[in-house]
PDB file of C-alpha atoms in Angstrom:
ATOM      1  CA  UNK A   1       0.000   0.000   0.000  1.00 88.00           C
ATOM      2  CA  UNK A   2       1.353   3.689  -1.109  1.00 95.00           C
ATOM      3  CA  UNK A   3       1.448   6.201   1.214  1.00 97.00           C
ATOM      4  CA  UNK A   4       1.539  10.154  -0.248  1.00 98.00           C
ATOM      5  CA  UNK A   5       2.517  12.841   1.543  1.00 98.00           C
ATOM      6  CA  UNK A   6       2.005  16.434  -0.236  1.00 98.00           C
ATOM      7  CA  UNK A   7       3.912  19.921   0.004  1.00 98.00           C
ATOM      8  CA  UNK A   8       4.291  23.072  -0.974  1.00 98.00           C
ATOM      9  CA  UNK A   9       1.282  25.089  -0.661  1.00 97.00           C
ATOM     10  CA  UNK A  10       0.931  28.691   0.285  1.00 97.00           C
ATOM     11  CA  UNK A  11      -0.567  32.254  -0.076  1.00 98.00           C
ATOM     12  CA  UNK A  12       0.426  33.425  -3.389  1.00 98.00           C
ATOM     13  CA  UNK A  13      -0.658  36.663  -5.612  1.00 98.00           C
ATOM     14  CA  UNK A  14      -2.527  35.886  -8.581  1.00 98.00           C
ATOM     15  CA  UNK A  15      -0.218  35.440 -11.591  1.00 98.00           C
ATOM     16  CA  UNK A  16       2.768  33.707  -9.911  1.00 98.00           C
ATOM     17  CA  UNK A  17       3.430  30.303  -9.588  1.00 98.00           C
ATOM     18  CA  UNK A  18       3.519  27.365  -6.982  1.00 98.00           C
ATOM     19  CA  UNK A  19       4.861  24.003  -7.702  1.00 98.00           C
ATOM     20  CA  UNK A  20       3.387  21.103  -5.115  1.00 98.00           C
ATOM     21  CA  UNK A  21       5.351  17.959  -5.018  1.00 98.00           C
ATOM     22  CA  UNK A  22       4.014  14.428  -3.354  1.00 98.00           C
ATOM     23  CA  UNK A  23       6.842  12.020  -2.516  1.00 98.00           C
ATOM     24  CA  UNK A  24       5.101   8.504  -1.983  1.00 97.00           C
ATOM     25  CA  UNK A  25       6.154   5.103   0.114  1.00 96.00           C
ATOM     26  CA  UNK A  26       5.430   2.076   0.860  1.00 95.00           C
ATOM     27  CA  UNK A  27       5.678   1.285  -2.499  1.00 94.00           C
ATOM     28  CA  UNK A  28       7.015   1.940  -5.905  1.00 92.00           C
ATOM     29  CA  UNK A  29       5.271   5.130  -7.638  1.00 93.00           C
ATOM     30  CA  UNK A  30       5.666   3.910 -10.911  1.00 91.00           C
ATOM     31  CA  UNK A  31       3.719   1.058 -10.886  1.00 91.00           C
ATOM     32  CA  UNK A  32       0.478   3.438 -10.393  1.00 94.00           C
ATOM     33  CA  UNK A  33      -1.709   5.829 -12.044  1.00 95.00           C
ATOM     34  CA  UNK A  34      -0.996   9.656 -10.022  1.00 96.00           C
ATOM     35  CA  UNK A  35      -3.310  12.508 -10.341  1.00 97.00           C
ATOM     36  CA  UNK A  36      -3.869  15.692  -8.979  1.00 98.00           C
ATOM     37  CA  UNK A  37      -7.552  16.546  -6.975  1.00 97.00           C
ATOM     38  CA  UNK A  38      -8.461  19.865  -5.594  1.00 98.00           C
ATOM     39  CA  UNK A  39     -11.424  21.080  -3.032  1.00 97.00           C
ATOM     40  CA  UNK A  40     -11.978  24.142  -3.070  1.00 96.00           C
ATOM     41  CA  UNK A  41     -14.351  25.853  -0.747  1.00 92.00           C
ATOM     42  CA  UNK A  42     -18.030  24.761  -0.529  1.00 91.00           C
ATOM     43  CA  UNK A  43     -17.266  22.222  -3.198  1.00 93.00           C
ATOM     44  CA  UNK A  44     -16.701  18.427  -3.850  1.00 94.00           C
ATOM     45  CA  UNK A  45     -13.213  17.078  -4.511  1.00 95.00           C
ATOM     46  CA  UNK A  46     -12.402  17.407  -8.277  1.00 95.00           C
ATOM     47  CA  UNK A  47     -10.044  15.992 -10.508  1.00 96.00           C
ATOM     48  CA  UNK A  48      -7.405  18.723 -11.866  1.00 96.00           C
ATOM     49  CA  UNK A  49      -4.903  16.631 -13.648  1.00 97.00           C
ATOM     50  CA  UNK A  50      -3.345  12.753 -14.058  1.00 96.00           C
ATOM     51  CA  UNK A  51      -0.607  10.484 -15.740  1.00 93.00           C
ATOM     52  CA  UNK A  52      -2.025   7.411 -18.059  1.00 85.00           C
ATOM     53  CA  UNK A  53      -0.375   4.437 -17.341  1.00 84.00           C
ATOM     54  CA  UNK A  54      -0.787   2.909 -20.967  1.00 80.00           C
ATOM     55  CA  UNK A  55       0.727   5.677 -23.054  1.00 81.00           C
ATOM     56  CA  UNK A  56       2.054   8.158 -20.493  1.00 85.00           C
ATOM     57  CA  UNK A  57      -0.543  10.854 -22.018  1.00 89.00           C
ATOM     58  CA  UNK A  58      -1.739  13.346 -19.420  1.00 93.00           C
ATOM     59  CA  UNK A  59      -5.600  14.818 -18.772  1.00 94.00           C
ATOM     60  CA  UNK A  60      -5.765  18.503 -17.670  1.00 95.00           C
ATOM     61  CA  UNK A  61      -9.546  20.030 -16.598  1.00 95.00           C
ATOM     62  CA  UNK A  62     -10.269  22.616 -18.688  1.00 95.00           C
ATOM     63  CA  UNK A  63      -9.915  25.620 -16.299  1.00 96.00           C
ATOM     64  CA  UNK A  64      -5.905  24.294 -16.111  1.00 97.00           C
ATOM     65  CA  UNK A  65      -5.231  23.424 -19.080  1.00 96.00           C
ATOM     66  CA  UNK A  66      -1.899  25.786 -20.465  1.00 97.00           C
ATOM     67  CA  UNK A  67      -1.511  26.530 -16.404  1.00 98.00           C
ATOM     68  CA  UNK A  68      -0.521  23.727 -15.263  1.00 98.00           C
ATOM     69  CA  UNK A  69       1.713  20.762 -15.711  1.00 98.00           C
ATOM     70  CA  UNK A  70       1.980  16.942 -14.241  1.00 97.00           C
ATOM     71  CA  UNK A  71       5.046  14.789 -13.843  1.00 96.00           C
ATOM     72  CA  UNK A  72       6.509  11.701 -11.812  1.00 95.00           C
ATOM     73  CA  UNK A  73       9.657  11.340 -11.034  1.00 95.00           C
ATOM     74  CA  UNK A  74      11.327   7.853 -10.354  1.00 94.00           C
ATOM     75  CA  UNK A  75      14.771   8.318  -8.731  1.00 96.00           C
ATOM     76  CA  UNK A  76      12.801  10.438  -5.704  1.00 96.00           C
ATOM     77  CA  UNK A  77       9.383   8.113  -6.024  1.00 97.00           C
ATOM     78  CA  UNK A  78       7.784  11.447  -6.100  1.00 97.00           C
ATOM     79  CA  UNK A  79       5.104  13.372  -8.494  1.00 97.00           C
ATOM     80  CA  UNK A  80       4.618  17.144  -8.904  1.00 98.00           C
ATOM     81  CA  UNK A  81       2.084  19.483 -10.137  1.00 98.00           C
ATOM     82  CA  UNK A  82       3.688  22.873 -11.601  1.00 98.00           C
ATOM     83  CA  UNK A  83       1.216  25.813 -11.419  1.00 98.00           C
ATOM     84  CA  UNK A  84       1.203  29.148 -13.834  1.00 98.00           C
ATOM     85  CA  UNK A  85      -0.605  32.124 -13.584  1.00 98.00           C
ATOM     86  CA  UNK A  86      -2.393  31.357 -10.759  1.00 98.00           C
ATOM     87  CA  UNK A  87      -5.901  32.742 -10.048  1.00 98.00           C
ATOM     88  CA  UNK A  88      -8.523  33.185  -6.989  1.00 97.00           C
ATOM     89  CA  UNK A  89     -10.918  30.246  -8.465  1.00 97.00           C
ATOM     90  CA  UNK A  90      -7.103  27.905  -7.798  1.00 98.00           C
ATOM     91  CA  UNK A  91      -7.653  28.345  -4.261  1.00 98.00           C
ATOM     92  CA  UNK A  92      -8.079  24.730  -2.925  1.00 98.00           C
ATOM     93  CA  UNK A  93      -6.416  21.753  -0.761  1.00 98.00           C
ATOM     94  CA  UNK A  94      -4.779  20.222  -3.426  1.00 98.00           C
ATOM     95  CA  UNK A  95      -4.090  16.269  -3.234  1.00 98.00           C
ATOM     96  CA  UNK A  96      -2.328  13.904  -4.629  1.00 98.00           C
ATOM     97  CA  UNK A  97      -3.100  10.095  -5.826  1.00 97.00           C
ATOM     98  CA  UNK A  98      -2.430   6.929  -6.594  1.00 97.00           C
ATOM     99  CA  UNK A  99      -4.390   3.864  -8.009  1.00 95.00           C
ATOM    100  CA  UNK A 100      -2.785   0.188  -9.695  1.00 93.00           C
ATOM    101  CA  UNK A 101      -5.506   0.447 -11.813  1.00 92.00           C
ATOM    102  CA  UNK A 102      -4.852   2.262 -15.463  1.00 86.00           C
ATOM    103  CA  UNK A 103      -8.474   2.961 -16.144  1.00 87.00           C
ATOM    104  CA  UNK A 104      -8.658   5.550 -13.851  1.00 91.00           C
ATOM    105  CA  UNK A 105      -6.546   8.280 -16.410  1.00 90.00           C
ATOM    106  CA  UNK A 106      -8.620   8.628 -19.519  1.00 87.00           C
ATOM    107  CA  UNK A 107      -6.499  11.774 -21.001  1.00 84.00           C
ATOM    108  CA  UNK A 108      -9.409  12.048 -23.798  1.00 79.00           C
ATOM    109  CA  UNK A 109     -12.255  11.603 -20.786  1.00 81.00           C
ATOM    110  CA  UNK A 110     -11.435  12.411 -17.170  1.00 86.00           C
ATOM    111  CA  UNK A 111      -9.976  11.139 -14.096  1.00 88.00           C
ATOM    112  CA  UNK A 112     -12.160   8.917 -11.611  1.00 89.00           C
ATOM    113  CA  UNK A 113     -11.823   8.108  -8.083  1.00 90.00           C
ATOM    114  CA  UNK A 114      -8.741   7.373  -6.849  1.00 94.00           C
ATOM    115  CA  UNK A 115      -7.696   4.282  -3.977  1.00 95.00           C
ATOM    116  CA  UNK A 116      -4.763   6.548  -2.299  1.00 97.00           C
ATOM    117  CA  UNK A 117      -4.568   9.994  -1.344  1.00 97.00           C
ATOM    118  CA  UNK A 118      -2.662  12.341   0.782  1.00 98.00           C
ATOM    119  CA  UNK A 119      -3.835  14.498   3.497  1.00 98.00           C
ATOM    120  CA  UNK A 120      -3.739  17.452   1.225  1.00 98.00           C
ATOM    121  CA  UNK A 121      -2.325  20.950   0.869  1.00 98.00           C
ATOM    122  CA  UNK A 122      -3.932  24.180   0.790  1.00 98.00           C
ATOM    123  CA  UNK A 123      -3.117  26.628  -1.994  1.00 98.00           C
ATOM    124  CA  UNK A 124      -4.553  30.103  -1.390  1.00 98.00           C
ATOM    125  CA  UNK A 125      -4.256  32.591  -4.252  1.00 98.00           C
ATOM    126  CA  UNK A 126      -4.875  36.135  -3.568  1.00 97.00           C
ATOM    127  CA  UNK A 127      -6.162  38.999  -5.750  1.00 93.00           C
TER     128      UNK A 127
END
């Protein structure tokens, strides 16, 4: 079983840029499907962004597409999520996943529920 641990939230201005990073254990990151979920206030957790496992494509939600930017990396069993030009509406507790199972990445489609996530980060953006 993977365990995720998240950092690198903050207050930021609108505009600038926040990178979050998730470094997993227990197991081998590779060997899963990762994505990035937000909640912001007053709503339900939503996908943001995630890694297939069959072709390495990635999904972005609309609102982030161009913003922001997904990647794993192997040698520190870790994933990040880069963020651009931040705005107000990014303000959330961002967290990161994992799931064995590929199906959960459709980069044409969506992401679904995940099996693992960490406790989350909160990303405030101010105007």
């Amino acid at each position: 079983q993977v365990q995720l641990v998240e950092s690198g939230g903050g207050l930021v201005q609108a505009g600038e840029s926040r990178r979050l990073s998730c470094v997993a254990s227990g197991d081998i990151l590779d060997s899963y499907t990762i994505a990035w979920f937000r909640q912001g206030p007053g709503n339900g957790r939503e996908g943001v962004s995630c890694i297939s496992t069959r072709d390495g494509m990635a999904y972005y939600k609309d609102s982030v597409e161009g913003r922001f930017t997904i990647s794993r990396d192997s040698a520190s069993n870790s994933m990040y999520l880069q963020m651009r030009d931040l705005r107000p509406e990014d303000t959330a507790v961002y967290f990161c996943a994992a799931d064995p199972r590929n199906w959960v990445c459709l980069p044409q489609v969506g992401v679904y529920g995940f099996d693992y996530y960490g406790k989350g980060t909160q990303v405030t953006v101010s105007s």
